[in-house]
CSV table of C-alpha atoms and ligand atoms in Angstrom, one decimal:
chain,number,residue,atom,x,y,z
C,21,MET,CA,11.6,41.1,72.6
C,22,PRO,CA,9.0,39.3,74.7
C,23,LEU,CA,11.9,37.2,76.0
C,24,PHE,CA,13.1,40.3,78.3
C,25,ARG,CA,9.7,41.3,79.6
C,26,ARG,CA,9.2,41.1,83.6
C,27,ALA,CA,6.9,38.2,83.5
C,28,LYS,CA,9.9,36.0,81.7
C,29,ILE,CA,12.3,37.2,83.4
C,30,ILE,CA,11.2,36.8,87.2
C,31,ASN,CA,11.3,32.8,86.5
C,32,ASN,CA,15.6,33.3,86.5
C,33,PHE,CA,15.2,34.5,90.2
C,34,ASP,CA,16.9,31.5,91.7
C,35,LEU,CA,19.4,31.0,89.2
C,36,ILE,CA,20.5,34.5,89.6
C,37,VAL,CA,21.0,33.8,93.4
C,38,ASP,CA,22.7,30.4,93.0
C,39,CYS,CA,25.3,32.1,90.8
C,40,THR,CA,25.7,35.0,93.1
C,41,ASP,CA,25.8,32.7,96.2
C,42,LYS,CA,28.9,30.8,94.1
C,43,LEU,CA,30.5,34.3,94.0
C,44,LEU,CA,30.1,34.9,97.6
C,45,SER,CA,31.4,31.4,98.3
C,46,ASN,CA,34.5,32.1,96.7
C,47,TRP,CA,34.9,35.3,98.5
C,48,SER,CA,34.5,33.3,101.5
C,49,ALA,CA,37.5,31.2,100.8
C,50,MET,CA,39.8,34.7,101.2
C,51,PRO,CA,41.2,35.6,104.3
C,52,SER,CA,38.9,38.3,106.1
C,53,HIS,CA,41.6,41.0,105.9
C,54,HIS,CA,41.9,40.5,102.2
C,55,VAL,CA,41.6,43.6,100.0
C,56,HIS,CA,39.5,42.7,96.9
C,57,CYS,CA,41.2,44.8,93.8
C,58,ASP,CA,39.4,42.7,91.1
C,59,ILE,CA,36.1,43.6,91.8
C,60,VAL,CA,35.6,44.6,88.2
C,61,ARG,CA,36.4,41.4,86.7
C,62,GLN,CA,34.4,39.5,89.7
C,63,CYS,CA,31.2,41.4,88.9
C,64,GLN,CA,32.1,40.7,84.9
C,65,ASN,CA,32.3,36.9,85.5
C,66,LEU,CA,29.3,37.0,87.9
C,67,LEU,CA,27.2,38.6,85.0
C,68,LEU,CA,28.6,36.5,82.3
C,69,GLU,CA,27.8,33.5,84.2
C,70,ILE,CA,24.2,34.7,84.6
C,71,PHE,CA,23.9,36.1,81.1
C,72,GLY,CA,25.0,32.7,79.6
C,73,LEU,CA,22.6,30.6,81.5
C,74,ILE,CA,19.2,32.8,81.2
C,75,SER,CA,20.2,33.6,77.4
C,76,PHE,CA,21.6,30.6,76.0
C,77,ASP,CA,20.9,27.7,78.5
C,78,TYR,CA,25.0,27.5,78.7
C,79,ASN,CA,27.4,27.4,81.6
C,80,LEU,CA,30.2,29.6,80.7
C,81,ASP,CA,31.7,28.6,83.8
C,82,ALA,CA,33.2,32.1,84.4
C,83,LEU,CA,33.0,32.2,88.0
C,84,ASN,CA,36.1,29.5,88.2
C,85,GLU,CA,38.3,31.9,86.0
C,86,TYR,CA,41.5,31.0,88.1
C,87,ASP,CA,41.0,27.3,87.2
C,88,SER,CA,43.2,26.0,84.8
C,89,ASN,CA,40.4,24.4,83.3
C,90,HIS,CA,38.5,27.2,82.6
C,91,ASN,CA,36.3,27.9,80.2
C,92,GLU,CA,38.1,28.9,76.9
C,93,LEU,CA,34.7,30.6,75.5
C,94,THR,CA,35.1,32.9,78.5
C,95,ARG,CA,38.5,34.0,77.8
C,96,ALA,CA,37.8,34.3,74.8
C,97,LEU,CA,35.0,37.0,75.6
C,98,HIS,CA,37.2,38.7,78.0
C,99,VAL,CA,39.8,39.4,74.9
C,100,PHE,CA,36.9,40.2,72.2
C,101,MET,CA,35.1,42.3,74.7
C,102,SER,CA,38.9,44.5,75.6
C,103,SER,CA,39.3,44.9,71.9
C,104,CYS,CA,35.7,45.9,71.2
C,105,ALA,CA,36.1,49.2,73.2
C,106,LEU,CA,39.4,49.7,71.2
C,107,VAL,CA,37.4,49.3,68.0
C,108,PHE,CA,34.6,51.4,69.1
C,109,TYR,CA,36.6,54.6,70.1
C,110,SER,CA,39.3,54.4,67.3
C,111,PRO,CA,38.8,55.9,63.8
C,112,PRO,CA,37.2,53.1,61.4
C,113,ILE,CA,40.6,52.2,59.5
C,114,VAL,CA,42.3,51.7,63.0
C,115,GLY,CA,39.9,49.7,64.3
C,116,THR,CA,39.7,47.6,61.0
C,117,LEU,CA,43.4,47.1,61.2
C,118,TYR,CA,43.5,46.0,64.6
C,119,THR,CA,40.9,43.5,63.9
C,120,HIS,CA,42.5,42.0,61.2
C,121,LEU,CA,46.0,42.2,62.2
C,122,ASN,CA,46.0,41.4,66.4
C,123,TYR,CA,46.5,37.6,66.8
C,124,ARG,CA,44.5,37.4,70.1
C,125,HIS,CA,41.6,39.1,68.8
C,126,ARG,CA,41.3,37.0,65.7
C,127,GLN,CA,41.8,33.9,67.8
C,128,ALA,CA,39.1,34.9,70.5
C,129,LYS,CA,37.0,35.4,67.6
C,130,ALA,CA,37.6,32.4,66.2
C,131,ILE,CA,37.0,30.3,69.3
C,132,ILE,CA,33.9,32.5,69.8
C,133,GLU,CA,32.6,31.6,66.5
C,134,ARG,CA,33.3,28.0,67.0
C,135,HIS,CA,31.4,27.6,70.4
C,136,ILE,CA,28.3,29.6,69.1
C,137,TYR,CA,28.1,27.8,65.9
C,138,GLN,CA,28.1,24.6,68.1
C,139,LEU,CA,25.4,26.3,70.3
C,140,MET,CA,23.3,27.1,67.0
C,141,ASP,CA,23.9,23.3,66.0
C,142,ASN,CA,22.8,21.9,69.2
C,143,GLU,CA,19.6,23.8,69.1
C,144,MET,CA,18.9,22.7,65.5
C,145,ALA,CA,19.0,19.0,66.8
C,146,GLN,CA,16.4,19.4,69.2
C,147,THR,CA,13.1,18.2,68.2
C,148,ARG,CA,10.4,20.4,66.5
C,149,GLU,CA,8.3,20.5,69.6
C,150,SER,CA,10.9,21.3,72.1
C,151,ARG,CA,12.6,23.9,70.0
C,152,ALA,CA,8.8,25.7,69.8
C,153,GLU,CA,8.6,25.6,73.5
C,154,ARG,CA,12.3,26.7,74.3
C,155,LYS,CA,11.6,29.6,71.7
C,156,ARG,CA,9.7,31.3,74.1
C,157,THR,CA,12.2,31.4,77.0
C,158,CYS,CA,15.7,31.2,75.8
C,159,LEU,CA,17.4,33.7,73.4
C,160,ILE,CA,19.6,31.3,71.3
C,161,ALA,CA,16.3,29.3,70.6
C,162,SER,CA,14.2,32.2,69.7
C,163,LEU,CA,16.9,33.3,67.2
C,164,VAL,CA,17.7,30.0,65.8
C,165,ALA,CA,14.1,29.8,65.0
C,166,SER,CA,14.5,32.8,62.5
C,167,LEU,CA,17.4,31.1,60.6
C,168,GLN,CA,16.8,30.9,56.8
C,169,GLU,CA,15.7,27.3,55.5
C,170,ASP,CA,17.8,27.6,52.4
C,171,GLU,CA,20.8,29.9,53.1
C,172,GLU,CA,22.0,29.8,49.4
C,173,ALA,CA,18.8,30.5,47.8
C,174,GLU,CA,18.1,33.4,50.3
C,175,ALA,CA,21.8,34.6,49.2
C,176,LYS,CA,20.6,35.1,45.7
C,177,LYS,CA,17.7,37.4,46.5
C,178,SER,CA,18.1,41.1,46.6
C,179,GLU,CA,17.9,42.8,50.4
C,180,ASP,CA,14.6,43.2,50.5
C,181,LYS,CA,12.8,39.7,49.5
C,182,LYS,CA,15.2,38.2,51.9
C,183,THR,CA,13.5,36.2,54.8
C,184,GLY,CA,15.1,35.0,58.0
C,185,LEU,CA,18.6,35.2,59.2
C,186,SER,CA,21.6,33.7,57.8
C,187,ARG,CA,23.7,31.8,60.6
C,188,ALA,CA,26.5,34.5,60.2
C,189,GLU,CA,23.6,37.1,60.8
C,190,VAL,CA,22.4,35.1,64.1
C,191,LEU,CA,26.1,34.9,65.0
C,192,GLN,CA,26.4,38.6,64.6
C,193,GLU,CA,23.0,39.0,66.8
C,194,ILE,CA,24.6,37.0,69.4
C,195,LEU,CA,27.4,38.9,69.8
C,196,ALA,CA,25.8,41.9,69.8
C,197,PHE,CA,23.7,40.8,72.9
C,198,MET,CA,26.8,39.5,74.8
C,199,VAL,CA,28.7,43.0,74.1
C,200,ALA,CA,25.3,45.1,75.2
C,201,GLY,CA,24.1,42.5,77.9
C,202,PHE,CA,26.6,41.9,80.6
C,203,GLU,CA,29.4,44.4,80.7
C,204,THR,CA,26.6,47.2,81.1
C,205,THR,CA,25.4,45.4,84.3
C,206,SER,CA,28.7,44.4,85.6
C,207,THR,CA,29.7,47.9,85.5
C,208,ALA,CA,26.7,49.0,87.4
C,209,LEU,CA,27.6,46.1,90.1
C,210,ALA,CA,31.0,47.3,90.3
C,211,TRP,CA,30.2,50.8,90.9
C,212,PHE,CA,27.9,49.8,93.4
C,213,ILE,CA,30.2,47.8,95.8
C,214,HIS,CA,32.7,50.7,95.5
C,215,ALA,CA,29.7,53.4,96.4
C,216,MET,CA,29.2,50.8,99.6
C,217,SER,CA,32.5,51.1,100.5
C,218,LYS,CA,32.1,54.7,100.7
C,219,TYR,CA,29.0,55.4,101.9
C,220,PRO,CA,28.4,52.8,104.9
C,221,ASP,CA,25.3,54.8,105.7
C,222,VAL,CA,23.5,53.9,102.7
C,223,GLN,CA,24.9,50.3,103.2
C,224,ASN,CA,23.3,50.1,106.5
C,225,LYS,CA,20.2,51.2,105.1
C,226,ILE,CA,19.5,48.7,102.6
C,227,LYS,CA,20.7,46.1,105.3
C,228,GLU,CA,17.8,47.5,107.5
C,229,GLU,CA,15.6,47.4,104.6
C,230,LEU,CA,16.3,43.8,104.1
C,231,MET,CA,15.9,42.8,107.7
C,232,SER,CA,12.7,44.4,108.0
C,233,VAL,CA,11.2,42.1,105.1
C,234,SER,CA,12.8,39.0,105.8
C,235,VAL,CA,15.1,38.0,109.1
C,236,ASN,CA,16.2,34.5,107.9
C,237,GLN,CA,18.3,34.8,104.6
C,238,ASN,CA,15.5,33.6,102.4
C,239,LEU,CA,14.0,36.4,100.2
C,240,THR,CA,11.3,35.6,98.0
C,241,LEU,CA,9.8,37.6,94.8
C,242,ASN,CA,7.6,39.5,96.7
C,243,GLN,CA,9.7,40.4,99.2
C,244,LEU,CA,12.2,41.7,96.7
C,245,ASP,CA,9.5,43.8,95.1
C,246,SER,CA,8.8,45.7,98.4
C,247,LEU,CA,12.4,46.9,98.7
C,248,VAL,CA,11.8,50.4,97.8
C,249,TYR,CA,14.8,52.1,99.3
C,250,LEU,CA,17.1,49.7,97.1
C,251,ASP,CA,15.3,50.8,93.9
C,252,CYS,CA,16.1,54.5,94.8
C,253,VAL,CA,19.9,53.4,95.5
C,254,ILE,CA,19.9,51.3,92.1
C,255,ASN,CA,18.6,54.9,90.7
C,256,GLU,CA,21.0,56.6,92.4
C,257,ILE,CA,24.0,54.1,91.2
C,258,LEU,CA,22.7,54.8,87.1
C,259,ARG,CA,22.5,58.5,87.8
C,260,PHE,CA,25.7,59.2,89.8
C,261,TYR,CA,28.2,56.8,88.0
C,262,PRO,CA,28.9,57.5,84.3
C,263,ILE,CA,28.2,53.9,83.3
C,264,THR,CA,27.5,54.8,79.6
C,265,SER,CA,28.2,58.3,78.6
C,266,GLY,CA,25.6,58.7,76.3
C,267,THR,CA,23.7,57.5,72.9
C,268,VAL,CA,23.7,59.0,69.4
C,269,ARG,CA,20.9,59.6,67.1
C,270,THR,CA,21.2,60.5,63.4
C,271,LEU,CA,18.5,63.1,62.0
C,272,THR,CA,16.6,61.7,59.2
C,273,ALA,CA,14.8,65.2,58.1
C,274,ASP,CA,16.1,68.7,58.8
C,275,ASP,CA,14.9,70.0,62.3
C,276,ARG,CA,15.4,73.0,64.5
C,277,LEU,CA,15.9,72.5,68.4
C,278,PRO,CA,12.7,74.1,70.2
C,279,GLU,CA,13.9,76.8,72.4
C,280,SER,CA,17.2,78.2,70.9
C,281,ASN,CA,15.7,77.5,67.2
C,282,PHE,CA,19.3,75.7,66.6
C,283,GLN,CA,19.3,74.4,62.9
C,284,LEU,CA,19.9,70.6,62.4
C,285,ASN,CA,20.5,69.1,59.2
C,286,LYS,CA,19.4,65.8,57.8
C,287,GLY,CA,22.3,63.1,58.3
C,288,ASP,CA,23.7,65.1,61.4
C,289,SER,CA,24.8,63.1,64.3
C,290,VAL,CA,23.4,64.2,67.7
C,291,LEU,CA,25.3,63.3,71.1
C,292,ILE,CA,22.9,62.8,73.8
C,293,PRO,CA,25.0,63.1,77.0
C,294,PHE,CA,23.5,61.1,79.8
C,295,TYR,CA,26.1,61.8,82.8
C,296,ASN,CA,25.8,65.7,81.9
C,297,LEU,CA,22.2,65.7,82.1
C,298,ALA,CA,22.1,63.6,85.4
C,299,HIS,CA,24.4,66.1,86.7
C,300,ASN,CA,22.9,69.0,85.6
C,301,THR,CA,21.8,71.5,88.6
C,302,GLN,CA,18.7,72.7,86.4
C,303,HIS,CA,17.1,69.2,86.5
C,304,TRP,CA,17.6,68.1,90.1
C,305,SER,CA,16.7,69.8,93.2
C,306,ILE,CA,19.3,67.8,95.4
C,307,ASP,CA,22.8,68.8,94.9
C,308,THR,CA,23.8,66.8,91.9
C,309,GLU,CA,27.4,65.8,93.3
C,310,SER,CA,25.8,63.9,96.6
C,311,PHE,CA,25.0,60.5,96.3
C,312,ALA,CA,21.4,60.7,97.7
C,313,PRO,CA,19.3,57.7,97.1
C,314,GLU,CA,16.4,59.3,99.2
C,315,ARG,CA,16.1,61.8,96.4
C,316,PHE,CA,14.3,59.6,94.6
C,317,LEU,CA,11.9,59.3,97.5
C,318,ASP,CA,11.5,62.6,98.0
C,319,LYS,CA,12.6,66.3,96.0
C,320,ASP,CA,14.0,64.5,92.8
C,321,LYS,CA,10.6,61.9,92.9
C,322,ASN,CA,9.2,63.7,89.7
C,323,HIS,CA,12.5,64.7,88.1
C,324,HIS,CA,12.4,65.4,84.4
C,325,PRO,CA,11.9,62.4,82.4
C,326,TYR,CA,15.0,62.9,80.3
C,327,ALA,CA,17.3,64.1,83.3
C,328,LEU,CA,17.9,60.2,84.0
C,329,LEU,CA,18.4,58.2,80.8
C,330,PRO,CA,20.6,55.6,81.8
C,331,PHE,CA,19.0,53.0,79.4
C,332,GLY,CA,18.4,55.8,76.6
C,333,GLY,CA,15.2,56.4,74.9
C,334,GLY,CA,12.4,56.0,72.3
C,335,HIS,CA,12.4,53.1,69.9
C,336,ARG,CA,16.2,52.2,70.6
C,337,GLN,CA,15.8,52.3,74.4
C,338,CYS,CA,17.7,49.3,75.8
C,339,ILE,CA,15.5,46.1,75.4
C,340,GLY,CA,17.4,44.7,78.2
C,341,GLN,CA,16.7,47.1,81.0
C,342,ALA,CA,14.0,45.4,83.0
C,343,LEU,CA,16.6,42.3,82.9
C,344,ALA,CA,19.2,44.5,84.2
C,345,ARG,CA,17.2,46.1,87.0
C,346,PHE,CA,16.2,42.6,88.0
C,347,GLU,CA,19.7,41.1,88.1
C,348,LEU,CA,21.1,44.2,89.7
C,349,LYS,CA,18.1,43.9,92.5
C,350,VAL,CA,18.4,40.5,93.3
C,351,ILE,CA,22.3,40.1,93.4
C,352,ILE,CA,22.8,43.4,95.6
C,353,ALA,CA,20.0,42.0,98.0
C,354,ARG,CA,21.6,38.5,98.2
C,355,MET,CA,25.0,40.3,98.7
C,356,LEU,CA,23.9,42.4,101.2
C,357,GLN,CA,22.2,39.8,103.1
C,358,ARG,CA,25.8,38.0,104.0
C,359,VAL,CA,28.4,40.6,103.5
C,360,THR,CA,29.5,44.1,104.4
C,361,PHE,CA,31.7,45.9,101.9
C,362,GLY,CA,34.5,48.0,103.4
C,363,ASP,CA,36.7,50.8,102.0
C,364,GLY,CA,40.1,49.2,101.5
C,365,GLY,CA,42.2,52.5,101.8
C,366,PRO,CA,42.2,56.0,99.9
C,367,LYS,CA,44.7,55.0,97.5
C,368,ILE,CA,43.5,51.6,96.2
C,369,ASN,CA,40.0,52.4,96.9
C,370,SER,CA,40.2,55.9,94.9
C,371,GLY,CA,37.7,55.3,92.0
C,372,GLY,CA,38.0,57.3,88.9
C,373,HIS,CA,37.3,55.6,85.7
C,374,PHE,CA,38.3,54.4,82.5
C,375,THR,CA,36.8,53.8,79.4
C,376,GLY,CA,36.1,50.7,78.1
C,377,LEU,CA,32.7,49.5,76.4
C,378,THR,CA,31.3,51.1,79.6
C,379,MET,CA,33.0,53.7,82.2
C,380,GLN,CA,34.4,50.9,84.5
C,381,PRO,CA,35.6,52.1,87.9
C,382,LYS,CA,39.6,52.4,87.7
C,383,HIS,CA,40.2,51.9,91.4
C,384,VAL,CA,38.5,49.9,93.3
C,385,GLY,CA,39.8,47.9,96.6
C,386,VAL,CA,37.2,46.6,99.2
C,387,THR,CA,37.3,44.7,101.7
C,388,ILE,CA,34.3,41.9,102.2
C,389,GLU,CA,33.2,40.9,105.9
C,390,PHE,CA,31.1,38.0,106.2
C,391,SER,CA,28.5,38.3,109.0
H,429,HEM,C1,22.7,48.3,83.8
H,429,HEM,C2,22.6,47.9,82.6
H,429,HEM,C3,22.8,48.4,80.9
H,429,HEM,C4,22.9,49.7,80.8
H,429,HEM,C5,23.2,51.0,81.4
H,429,HEM,C6,22.2,49.7,79.3
H,429,HEM,C7,22.3,50.7,78.7
H,429,HEM,C8,21.8,50.8,77.4
H,429,HEM,C9,21.8,51.9,76.5
H,429,HEM,C10,22.1,53.3,76.8
H,429,HEM,C11,21.6,51.8,75.0
H,429,HEM,C12,21.2,52.9,74.1
H,429,HEM,C13,19.7,53.2,74.0
H,429,HEM,C14,19.5,54.4,73.2
H,429,HEM,O1,20.5,54.5,72.1
H,429,HEM,O2,18.6,55.1,73.4
H,429,HEM,C15,21.3,50.2,75.0
H,429,HEM,C16,21.1,49.6,73.9
H,429,HEM,C17,20.7,48.3,74.1
H,429,HEM,N1,21.0,47.5,75.1
H,429,HEM,FE1,21.1,47.7,77.3
H,429,HEM,N2,21.7,48.2,79.0
H,429,HEM,C18,22.2,47.5,80.1
H,429,HEM,C19,21.6,46.2,79.9
H,429,HEM,C20,21.3,45.8,78.8
H,429,HEM,C21,21.3,44.1,79.2
H,429,HEM,C22,21.0,43.0,80.2
H,429,HEM,C23,20.9,43.6,77.8
H,429,HEM,C24,20.5,42.2,77.2
H,429,HEM,C25,19.6,41.5,77.6
H,429,HEM,C26,20.8,45.0,76.9
H,429,HEM,C27,20.5,44.9,75.5
H,429,HEM,C28,20.8,46.0,74.7
H,429,HEM,C29,20.6,45.9,73.5
H,429,HEM,C30,20.2,44.8,72.5
H,429,HEM,C31,20.6,47.2,72.9
H,429,HEM,C32,20.3,47.6,71.8
H,429,HEM,C33,18.9,48.2,71.2
H,429,HEM,C34,18.6,48.7,70.0
H,429,HEM,O3,19.7,49.3,69.1
H,429,HEM,O4,17.6,48.8,69.3
H,429,HEM,N3,21.2,45.8,77.7
H,429,HEM,N4,21.7,49.6,76.4
């Protein structure tokens, strides 16, 4: 997916800054003593807005959620994502019944389909030259470029003879990108905000690093790249918090585990538990239960490669990881240039997590002070 390589991603620097500024402006309109308890939702809206613009060239207007004219697609996506989580963790029969019978889910899906088909039609209406150009920078254009010319004729062919993607398949791809692409990053951001309210020393160090590269509030790409401590903090967020608990692989042949000689058979599913690996004291020198970004500069710099797998590994590892890291770094740098997150109190900011598609912080209540 060349679209998600760094060379393409960095073109979105200003776009990410602008969207972050929009959220900051929403926050600045609130009274200074206000405790923000809807951080998870706010982060979702920010990442959704960014993702819509980057991938689909489409303004979901997600940051104006509380407007009465708020985009119906954004609302439908929130409903769809919450039912995805339910379906994901339920036995298949329950998931099928739920998606067929639940009126809100069916309505949300219909709205999403209508909008995505509209996006595809808009793309098709572009000139051939413009489509060829856009294909290199825009996900929807790239997917539309793989549409079958004659869907009816393709449908009559056997699976191995078919070429291109049908409209329904492109729709599924787009939905998969949406599901994989925004809630993961927004969950990481929400954990970051919670962490800053709990670890003010870390927050101060990021601010110091920011000040050392840029005294005014403009930040260039080169300056962003030089923020080494911030990279460590992002790694520590991905290690310390259970954003995705793990992944599964299914064996395509019989095999044995190397050390224990444990027999595994073709067809067996193996769970790879990221959170447990990241907290396994065997693999880390510094206490795994301390939030210590410095570990990545120091004793745990050369940790075992499989001890930290927030984006999975191998052929099916996350294709959006460079984008996710870039989004997080730009957003965090921009936020901490302007605000300080404070602890809203032991009860409302007690953390914990609930399991949606990702493991989201449950109780986040932070103050946001502008400097
Ligand atoms: C902090 C943010 C993110 C985290 C923690 C994350 C995590 C993951 C994980 C654990 C997997 C499974 C990998 C495996 O089984 O080895 C995955 C797959 C995937 N991710 Fe991400 N992801 C993030 C952001 C993104 C973004 C921004 C996008 C979209 C551009 C994206 C698109 C995908 C896709 C399409 C797959 C499926 C790849 C495949 O099955 O071949 N992810 N992600």
